[in-house]
Structure formats: structure tokens, C-alpha cells
PDB file of C-alpha atoms in Angstrom:
ATOM      1  CA  UNK A  15      49.460-116.614 -55.596  1.00 79.00           C
ATOM      2  CA  UNK A  16      50.473-116.667 -51.891  1.00 84.00           C
ATOM      3  CA  UNK A  17      48.932-115.210 -48.938  1.00 84.00           C
ATOM      4  CA  UNK A  18      50.941-111.991 -49.336  1.00 87.00           C
ATOM      5  CA  UNK A  19      49.189-111.642 -52.849  1.00 87.00           C
ATOM      6  CA  UNK A  20      45.667-112.290 -51.355  1.00 86.00           C
ATOM      7  CA  UNK A  21      46.214-109.459 -48.764  1.00 85.00           C
ATOM      8  CA  UNK A  22      47.594-107.069 -51.376  1.00 86.00           C
ATOM      9  CA  UNK A  23      44.319-107.884 -53.360  1.00 85.00           C
ATOM     10  CA  UNK A  24      42.197-107.390 -50.237  1.00 83.00           C
ATOM     11  CA  UNK A  25      43.838-103.903 -49.768  1.00 82.00           C
ATOM     12  CA  UNK A  26      43.527-103.039 -53.472  1.00 82.00           C
ATOM     13  CA  UNK A  27      39.615-103.973 -53.313  1.00 78.00           C
ATOM     14  CA  UNK A  28      38.998-101.989 -50.393  1.00 71.00           C
ATOM     15  CA  UNK A  29      41.202 -98.959 -50.895  1.00 70.00           C
ATOM     16  CA  UNK A  30      41.846 -98.967 -54.775  1.00 65.00           C
ATOM     17  CA  UNK A  31      44.069 -95.692 -54.525  1.00 64.00           C
ATOM     18  CA  UNK A  32      46.296 -97.195 -51.843  1.00 74.00           C
ATOM     19  CA  UNK A  33      49.828 -96.457 -52.843  1.00 79.00           C
ATOM     20  CA  UNK A  34      52.616 -99.060 -53.183  1.00 81.00           C
ATOM     21  CA  UNK A  35      54.501 -97.294 -50.167  1.00 83.00           C
ATOM     22  CA  UNK A  36      51.122 -97.416 -47.902  1.00 82.00           C
ATOM     23  CA  UNK A  37      50.741-101.154 -48.857  1.00 87.00           C
ATOM     24  CA  UNK A  38      54.364-101.925 -48.177  1.00 86.00           C
ATOM     25  CA  UNK A  39      54.272-100.274 -44.853  1.00 85.00           C
ATOM     26  CA  UNK A  40      51.147-102.323 -43.951  1.00 83.00           C
ATOM     27  CA  UNK A  41      52.887-105.698 -44.882  1.00 85.00           C
ATOM     28  CA  UNK A  42      56.535-104.496 -43.788  1.00 87.00           C
ATOM     29  CA  UNK A  43      57.761-104.894 -47.271  1.00 87.00           C
ATOM     30  CA  UNK A  44      59.537-102.230 -49.623  1.00 88.00           C
ATOM     31  CA  UNK A  45      57.648-100.370 -52.260  1.00 84.00           C
ATOM     32  CA  UNK A  46      59.624-101.974 -54.981  1.00 86.00           C
ATOM     33  CA  UNK A  47      58.948-105.499 -53.845  1.00 88.00           C
ATOM     34  CA  UNK A  48      55.030-104.287 -53.524  1.00 88.00           C
ATOM     35  CA  UNK A  49      55.132-102.888 -57.084  1.00 86.00           C
ATOM     36  CA  UNK A  50      56.567-105.998 -58.619  1.00 88.00           C
ATOM     37  CA  UNK A  51      53.669-108.229 -56.943  1.00 88.00           C
ATOM     38  CA  UNK A  52      50.972-105.778 -58.232  1.00 87.00           C
ATOM     39  CA  UNK A  53      52.434-105.715 -61.784  1.00 85.00           C
ATOM     40  CA  UNK A  54      52.763-109.645 -61.804  1.00 87.00           C
ATOM     41  CA  UNK A  55      49.045-109.719 -60.925  1.00 85.00           C
ATOM     42  CA  UNK A  56      47.972-107.482 -63.363  1.00 82.00           C
ATOM     43  CA  UNK A  57      49.966-109.241 -66.160  1.00 83.00           C
ATOM     44  CA  UNK A  58      48.458-112.427 -65.303  1.00 83.00           C
ATOM     45  CA  UNK A  59      45.033-111.023 -65.486  1.00 82.00           C
ATOM     46  CA  UNK A  60      44.358-111.199 -61.714  1.00 83.00           C
ATOM     47  CA  UNK A  61      44.059-107.551 -61.454  1.00 81.00           C
ATOM     48  CA  UNK A  62      41.998-106.376 -64.459  1.00 74.00           C
ATOM     49  CA  UNK A  63      41.538-102.739 -63.888  1.00 68.00           C
ATOM     50  CA  UNK A  64      40.686-100.108 -61.184  1.00 62.00           C
ATOM     51  CA  UNK A  65      37.623 -98.067 -60.586  1.00 60.00           C
ATOM     52  CA  UNK A  66      36.708 -94.851 -58.708  1.00 53.00           C
ATOM     53  CA  UNK A  67      33.804 -94.644 -56.553  1.00 55.00           C
ATOM     54  CA  UNK A  68      33.158 -90.924 -56.200  1.00 48.00           C
ATOM     55  CA  UNK A  69      31.266 -89.061 -53.285  1.00 54.00           C
ATOM     56  CA  UNK A  70      29.280 -86.473 -55.034  1.00 53.00           C
ATOM     57  CA  UNK A  71      29.894 -83.990 -52.502  1.00 51.00           C
ATOM     58  CA  UNK A  72      33.612 -84.029 -53.210  1.00 48.00           C
ATOM     59  CA  UNK A  73      33.090 -82.968 -56.728  1.00 46.00           C
ATOM     60  CA  UNK A  74      32.088 -79.509 -55.541  1.00 51.00           C
ATOM     61  CA  UNK A  75      35.489 -79.229 -53.977  1.00 49.00           C
ATOM     62  CA  UNK A  76      37.978 -79.239 -56.750  1.00 45.00           C
ATOM     63  CA  UNK A  77      41.367 -77.406 -57.029  1.00 50.00           C
ATOM     64  CA  UNK A  78      42.439 -76.537 -60.733  1.00 54.00           C
ATOM     65  CA  UNK A  79      46.024 -75.819 -61.732  1.00 55.00           C
ATOM     66  CA  UNK A  80      47.469 -74.700 -65.000  1.00 54.00           C
ATOM     67  CA  UNK A  81      50.717 -76.472 -65.907  1.00 54.00           C
ATOM     68  CA  UNK A  82      52.829 -75.139 -68.681  1.00 54.00           C
ATOM     69  CA  UNK A  83      55.787 -77.022 -69.929  1.00 41.00           C
ATOM     70  CA  UNK A  84      58.431 -75.745 -72.349  1.00 39.00           C
ATOM     71  CA  UNK A  85      60.830 -77.660 -74.294  1.00 33.00           C
ATOM     72  CA  UNK A  86      59.926 -80.673 -72.447  1.00 35.00           C
ATOM     73  CA  UNK A  87      58.134 -83.165 -74.741  1.00 33.00           C
ATOM     74  CA  UNK A  88      58.955 -84.480 -78.123  1.00 34.00           C
ATOM     75  CA  UNK A  89      61.611 -87.031 -79.742  1.00 34.00           C
ATOM     76  CA  UNK A  90      62.542 -90.029 -77.738  1.00 34.00           C
ATOM     77  CA  UNK A  91      60.222 -88.671 -74.820  1.00 41.00           C
ATOM     78  CA  UNK A  92      57.069 -89.848 -76.611  1.00 40.00           C
ATOM     79  CA  UNK A  93      58.270 -93.442 -76.053  1.00 40.00           C
ATOM     80  CA  UNK A  94      57.398 -92.977 -72.358  1.00 49.00           C
ATOM     81  CA  UNK A  95      53.794 -92.198 -73.404  1.00 55.00           C
ATOM     82  CA  UNK A  96      51.551 -95.115 -72.275  1.00 68.00           C
ATOM     83  CA  UNK A  97      50.294 -96.594 -75.499  1.00 77.00           C
ATOM     84  CA  UNK A  98      46.830 -97.525 -74.216  1.00 82.00           C
ATOM     85  CA  UNK A  99      46.507 -93.892 -72.606  1.00 85.00           C
ATOM     86  CA  UNK A 100      47.654 -92.254 -75.949  1.00 85.00           C
ATOM     87  CA  UNK A 101      45.327 -94.464 -77.925  1.00 88.00           C
ATOM     88  CA  UNK A 102      42.335 -93.281 -75.674  1.00 89.00           C
ATOM     89  CA  UNK A 103      43.009 -89.649 -76.047  1.00 91.00           C
ATOM     90  CA  UNK A 104      43.471 -89.982 -79.698  1.00 91.00           C
ATOM     91  CA  UNK A 105      40.050 -91.426 -79.770  1.00 91.00           C
ATOM     92  CA  UNK A 106      38.605 -87.891 -78.947  1.00 92.00           C
ATOM     93  CA  UNK A 107      40.838 -86.191 -81.690  1.00 91.00           C
ATOM     94  CA  UNK A 108      40.074 -85.840 -85.327  1.00 87.00           C
ATOM     95  CA  UNK A 109      42.698 -85.933 -87.891  1.00 85.00           C
ATOM     96  CA  UNK A 110      45.378 -85.393 -85.403  1.00 89.00           C
ATOM     97  CA  UNK A 111      46.989 -87.549 -82.660  1.00 90.00           C
ATOM     98  CA  UNK A 112      48.253 -86.491 -79.234  1.00 88.00           C
ATOM     99  CA  UNK A 113      51.854 -87.370 -80.430  1.00 84.00           C
ATOM    100  CA  UNK A 114      51.380 -85.048 -83.138  1.00 86.00           C
ATOM    101  CA  UNK A 115      50.486 -82.149 -80.591  1.00 87.00           C
ATOM    102  CA  UNK A 116      53.340 -82.718 -78.337  1.00 82.00           C
ATOM    103  CA  UNK A 117      55.989 -83.267 -81.049  1.00 80.00           C
ATOM    104  CA  UNK A 118      54.656 -80.044 -83.164  1.00 82.00           C
ATOM    105  CA  UNK A 119      54.369 -77.843 -79.979  1.00 76.00           C
ATOM    106  CA  UNK A 120      57.384 -79.290 -78.059  1.00 67.00           C
ATOM    107  CA  UNK A 121      58.591 -75.749 -77.723  1.00 60.00           C
ATOM    108  CA  UNK A 122      55.481 -74.765 -75.793  1.00 75.00           C
ATOM    109  CA  UNK A 123      53.220 -77.705 -75.215  1.00 79.00           C
ATOM    110  CA  UNK A 124      50.485 -76.662 -72.641  1.00 83.00           C
ATOM    111  CA  UNK A 125      47.903 -78.848 -70.453  1.00 86.00           C
ATOM    112  CA  UNK A 126      45.805 -78.306 -67.667  1.00 85.00           C
ATOM    113  CA  UNK A 127      45.284 -80.645 -64.589  1.00 86.00           C
ATOM    114  CA  UNK A 128      42.304 -80.762 -61.988  1.00 86.00           C
ATOM    115  CA  UNK A 129      42.780 -82.790 -58.936  1.00 86.00           C
ATOM    116  CA  UNK A 130      40.397 -83.069 -55.924  1.00 86.00           C
ATOM    117  CA  UNK A 131      41.796 -82.590 -52.483  1.00 85.00           C
ATOM    118  CA  UNK A 132      42.053 -86.555 -52.126  1.00 85.00           C
ATOM    119  CA  UNK A 133      43.789 -86.819 -55.270  1.00 88.00           C
ATOM    120  CA  UNK A 134      46.221 -83.913 -54.556  1.00 89.00           C
ATOM    121  CA  UNK A 135      47.014 -85.911 -51.502  1.00 90.00           C
ATOM    122  CA  UNK A 136      48.073 -89.210 -53.563  1.00 90.00           C
ATOM    123  CA  UNK A 137      51.526 -90.409 -53.175  1.00 92.00           C
ATOM    124  CA  UNK A 138      53.916 -89.766 -56.298  1.00 91.00           C
ATOM    125  CA  UNK A 139      54.008 -93.462 -56.481  1.00 89.00           C
ATOM    126  CA  UNK A 140      50.816 -93.040 -58.697  1.00 89.00           C
ATOM    127  CA  UNK A 141      52.810 -91.514 -61.336  1.00 89.00           C
ATOM    128  CA  UNK A 142      54.841 -94.881 -61.754  1.00 86.00           C
ATOM    129  CA  UNK A 143      58.056 -93.116 -62.025  1.00 87.00           C
ATOM    130  CA  UNK A 144      61.568 -94.572 -62.684  1.00 86.00           C
ATOM    131  CA  UNK A 145      63.546 -95.088 -59.403  1.00 89.00           C
ATOM    132  CA  UNK A 146      65.775 -92.172 -60.201  1.00 89.00           C
ATOM    133  CA  UNK A 147      63.144 -89.552 -60.870  1.00 90.00           C
ATOM    134  CA  UNK A 148      61.022 -90.928 -57.800  1.00 91.00           C
ATOM    135  CA  UNK A 149      64.022 -90.623 -55.419  1.00 91.00           C
ATOM    136  CA  UNK A 150      64.944 -87.260 -56.644  1.00 92.00           C
ATOM    137  CA  UNK A 151      61.582 -85.866 -55.854  1.00 94.00           C
ATOM    138  CA  UNK A 152      61.446 -87.693 -52.380  1.00 92.00           C
ATOM    139  CA  UNK A 153      64.714 -86.212 -51.386  1.00 92.00           C
ATOM    140  CA  UNK A 154      63.207 -82.701 -52.171  1.00 93.00           C
ATOM    141  CA  UNK A 155      60.409 -83.396 -50.047  1.00 92.00           C
ATOM    142  CA  UNK A 156      57.715 -83.932 -53.085  1.00 93.00           C
ATOM    143  CA  UNK A 157      55.776 -86.833 -51.833  1.00 93.00           C
ATOM    144  CA  UNK A 158      52.458 -86.091 -53.068  1.00 92.00           C
ATOM    145  CA  UNK A 159      50.817 -85.132 -56.233  1.00 91.00           C
ATOM    146  CA  UNK A 160      49.953 -81.952 -54.697  1.00 90.00           C
ATOM    147  CA  UNK A 161      53.389 -81.166 -53.415  1.00 91.00           C
ATOM    148  CA  UNK A 162      54.622 -81.604 -57.000  1.00 91.00           C
ATOM    149  CA  UNK A 163      51.851 -79.423 -58.601  1.00 87.00           C
ATOM    150  CA  UNK A 164      52.112 -76.676 -55.876  1.00 86.00           C
ATOM    151  CA  UNK A 165      55.900 -76.386 -55.615  1.00 86.00           C
ATOM    152  CA  UNK A 166      56.503 -76.610 -59.274  1.00 84.00           C
ATOM    153  CA  UNK A 167      53.537 -75.107 -61.112  1.00 78.00           C
ATOM    154  CA  UNK A 168      54.418 -72.979 -64.203  1.00 71.00           C
ATOM    155  CA  UNK A 169      54.589 -69.103 -63.944  1.00 72.00           C
ATOM    156  CA  UNK A 170      54.731 -66.124 -66.207  1.00 68.00           C
ATOM    157  CA  UNK A 171      58.787 -66.029 -65.048  1.00 70.00           C
ATOM    158  CA  UNK A 172      59.516 -69.722 -65.116  1.00 74.00           C
ATOM    159  CA  UNK A 173      58.085 -72.760 -66.624  1.00 76.00           C
ATOM    160  CA  UNK A 174      57.528 -75.929 -64.832  1.00 80.00           C
ATOM    161  CA  UNK A 175      60.699 -77.748 -66.226  1.00 78.00           C
ATOM    162  CA  UNK A 176      62.892 -74.765 -65.415  1.00 82.00           C
ATOM    163  CA  UNK A 177      61.885 -75.030 -61.657  1.00 86.00           C
ATOM    164  CA  UNK A 178      62.275 -78.767 -61.633  1.00 88.00           C
ATOM    165  CA  UNK A 179      65.698 -78.217 -62.925  1.00 88.00           C
ATOM    166  CA  UNK A 180      66.567 -76.878 -59.644  1.00 88.00           C
ATOM    167  CA  UNK A 181      65.891 -80.104 -57.967  1.00 91.00           C
ATOM    168  CA  UNK A 182      69.359 -81.757 -57.096  1.00 88.00           C
ATOM    169  CA  UNK A 183      70.493 -84.748 -59.582  1.00 89.00           C
ATOM    170  CA  UNK A 184      67.313 -84.425 -61.529  1.00 90.00           C
ATOM    171  CA  UNK A 185      68.369 -84.508 -65.027  1.00 88.00           C
ATOM    172  CA  UNK A 186      66.574 -83.544 -68.255  1.00 85.00           C
ATOM    173  CA  UNK A 187      65.467 -87.137 -69.029  1.00 85.00           C
ATOM    174  CA  UNK A 188      63.796 -87.571 -65.458  1.00 88.00           C
ATOM    175  CA  UNK A 189      62.137 -84.016 -65.932  1.00 87.00           C
ATOM    176  CA  UNK A 190      60.586 -85.060 -69.175  1.00 83.00           C
ATOM    177  CA  UNK A 191      59.495 -88.174 -67.659  1.00 85.00           C
ATOM    178  CA  UNK A 192      57.841 -86.437 -64.669  1.00 89.00           C
ATOM    179  CA  UNK A 193      55.935 -84.344 -66.971  1.00 86.00           C
ATOM    180  CA  UNK A 194      54.721 -86.805 -69.387  1.00 84.00           C
ATOM    181  CA  UNK A 195      53.371 -89.145 -66.635  1.00 88.00           C
ATOM    182  CA  UNK A 196      51.850 -86.170 -65.066  1.00 89.00           C
ATOM    183  CA  UNK A 197      49.929 -85.490 -68.187  1.00 88.00           C
ATOM    184  CA  UNK A 198      48.770 -89.016 -68.945  1.00 84.00           C
ATOM    185  CA  UNK A 199      48.127 -89.922 -65.114  1.00 89.00           C
ATOM    186  CA  UNK A 200      45.965 -86.845 -65.001  1.00 90.00           C
ATOM    187  CA  UNK A 201      43.932 -87.707 -68.297  1.00 91.00           C
ATOM    188  CA  UNK A 202      42.957 -91.074 -66.457  1.00 90.00           C
ATOM    189  CA  UNK A 203      41.507 -89.286 -63.402  1.00 90.00           C
ATOM    190  CA  UNK A 204      39.101 -87.181 -65.850  1.00 90.00           C
ATOM    191  CA  UNK A 205      35.630 -88.598 -65.884  1.00 91.00           C
ATOM    192  CA  UNK A 206      34.787 -90.428 -69.024  1.00 91.00           C
ATOM    193  CA  UNK A 207      31.912 -87.947 -69.471  1.00 92.00           C
ATOM    194  CA  UNK A 208      34.269 -85.070 -69.530  1.00 92.00           C
ATOM    195  CA  UNK A 209      37.410 -86.360 -71.691  1.00 92.00           C
ATOM    196  CA  UNK A 210      36.015 -85.066 -75.074  1.00 93.00           C
ATOM    197  CA  UNK A 211      35.732 -81.609 -73.478  1.00 93.00           C
ATOM    198  CA  UNK A 212      39.215 -81.859 -71.926  1.00 93.00           C
ATOM    199  CA  UNK A 213      40.680 -82.899 -75.202  1.00 93.00           C
ATOM    200  CA  UNK A 214      38.881 -80.113 -77.041  1.00 93.00           C
ATOM    201  CA  UNK A 215      40.448 -77.745 -74.454  1.00 91.00           C
ATOM    202  CA  UNK A 216      43.873 -79.335 -75.018  1.00 91.00           C
ATOM    203  CA  UNK A 217      43.704 -78.408 -78.813  1.00 91.00           C
ATOM    204  CA  UNK A 218      42.849 -74.990 -77.988  1.00 90.00           C
ATOM    205  CA  UNK A 219      45.548 -74.425 -75.473  1.00 86.00           C
ATOM    206  CA  UNK A 220      47.974 -75.563 -77.927  1.00 86.00           C
ATOM    207  CA  UNK A 221      46.284 -73.389 -80.807  1.00 84.00           C
ATOM    208  CA  UNK A 222      44.823 -76.079 -82.800  1.00 84.00           C
TER     209      UNK A 222
END
């Protein structure tokens, strides 16, 4: 580790939700360079994980959004589902896996997300998207999780996927990546005490 790594560790220790972009601005580095350093620190075991310290008063101020996705998940897309997150999801399921649900319901897979205002303000960097998907969203002024949710939520007339297709140069593969990563990113923000309930609701929403 060098001095830059130590500063990054100090920033993450004090501000665990700080984005790569924000750290880069603080250090005068690109988000890509910061991301590489953080991933290296994670791989070496220096960073073992992240935790949330929640203000109880904030819990009373939650924004809920229902995101409907059509023809998005399934096939090779499942390779993008983080194995660790999928395993944790499956811990709350009995006799079926989240991979099964997505594959069987690929014509209309449904999931709900709930984010606090602070979480809605988080940079889309939190989704850990590929450069192509990330840059397409940025060029369309989608800079935060809230921008993505509020601008492209599903409606009776249009699915989230069909709305994302309107973004210039955003192909089908990138759309699938955005939705699958939003799905499992949201799961990581659900309090552990509520994850069983969330997965039970996921089953109901997908008619299981």
C-alpha cells in the first residue's frame, strides 16, 4: 500500500458510501483509477466488507418504487448475477433459486425496490456497471440511483426496459446489465432482518 491507498481507506472508513467518482475528485484521480485501487484492496483482504450505520429517524422517510421488467433476464444475463448475492438470496428460498425465478419468468420478472432519500442520491457508480452502460447513462443525465428509478420506472404502458431503449447507444445487453445489477444492489441495501420478507414478496410478485 502507498499513501494514496491509505487516504482511500481513511475516506471509506469515514464515509462508507462515498463513490469512486467522489473519491477521485478528492484525490484528483479518475474514477477508473480509484476503482482499480479499491478492488485491489478488497482482493488482498485489506477491505473485508462494508457496513451501514443507520439513523433511526431516516427510516421513517422511505421512498418505495415498483420496477417492472419485461424480457430482460434469463440466458447469458444470469452470468452477470453476483454469485455471493445470489447465494444469500437463495438462503431465503425453499426448493427454488433466484436463478430459477428469473429464467422461468423472463417474460415478466418483477421486483420491487425501496431506497431512502440518501440511497436515492447515491452515484450510479454504486451499481458497478461496465464502462459502456455507465457512460450511456451519464450522457443521458442519469447520475444517481434516484435518476435511474424516477426517470425509467415501469408503467402500465411501458416497461423499464422499453424506456431504457430510448437512451442513445444503450444496447440490449447493457439494459439487461443495468436491471440485473439494480436488482441485486437493492437486495444488499435491504436490512438483514427484512430479507426473508423481501424474498417472500418476490415469490408472490412472480406468482410462486
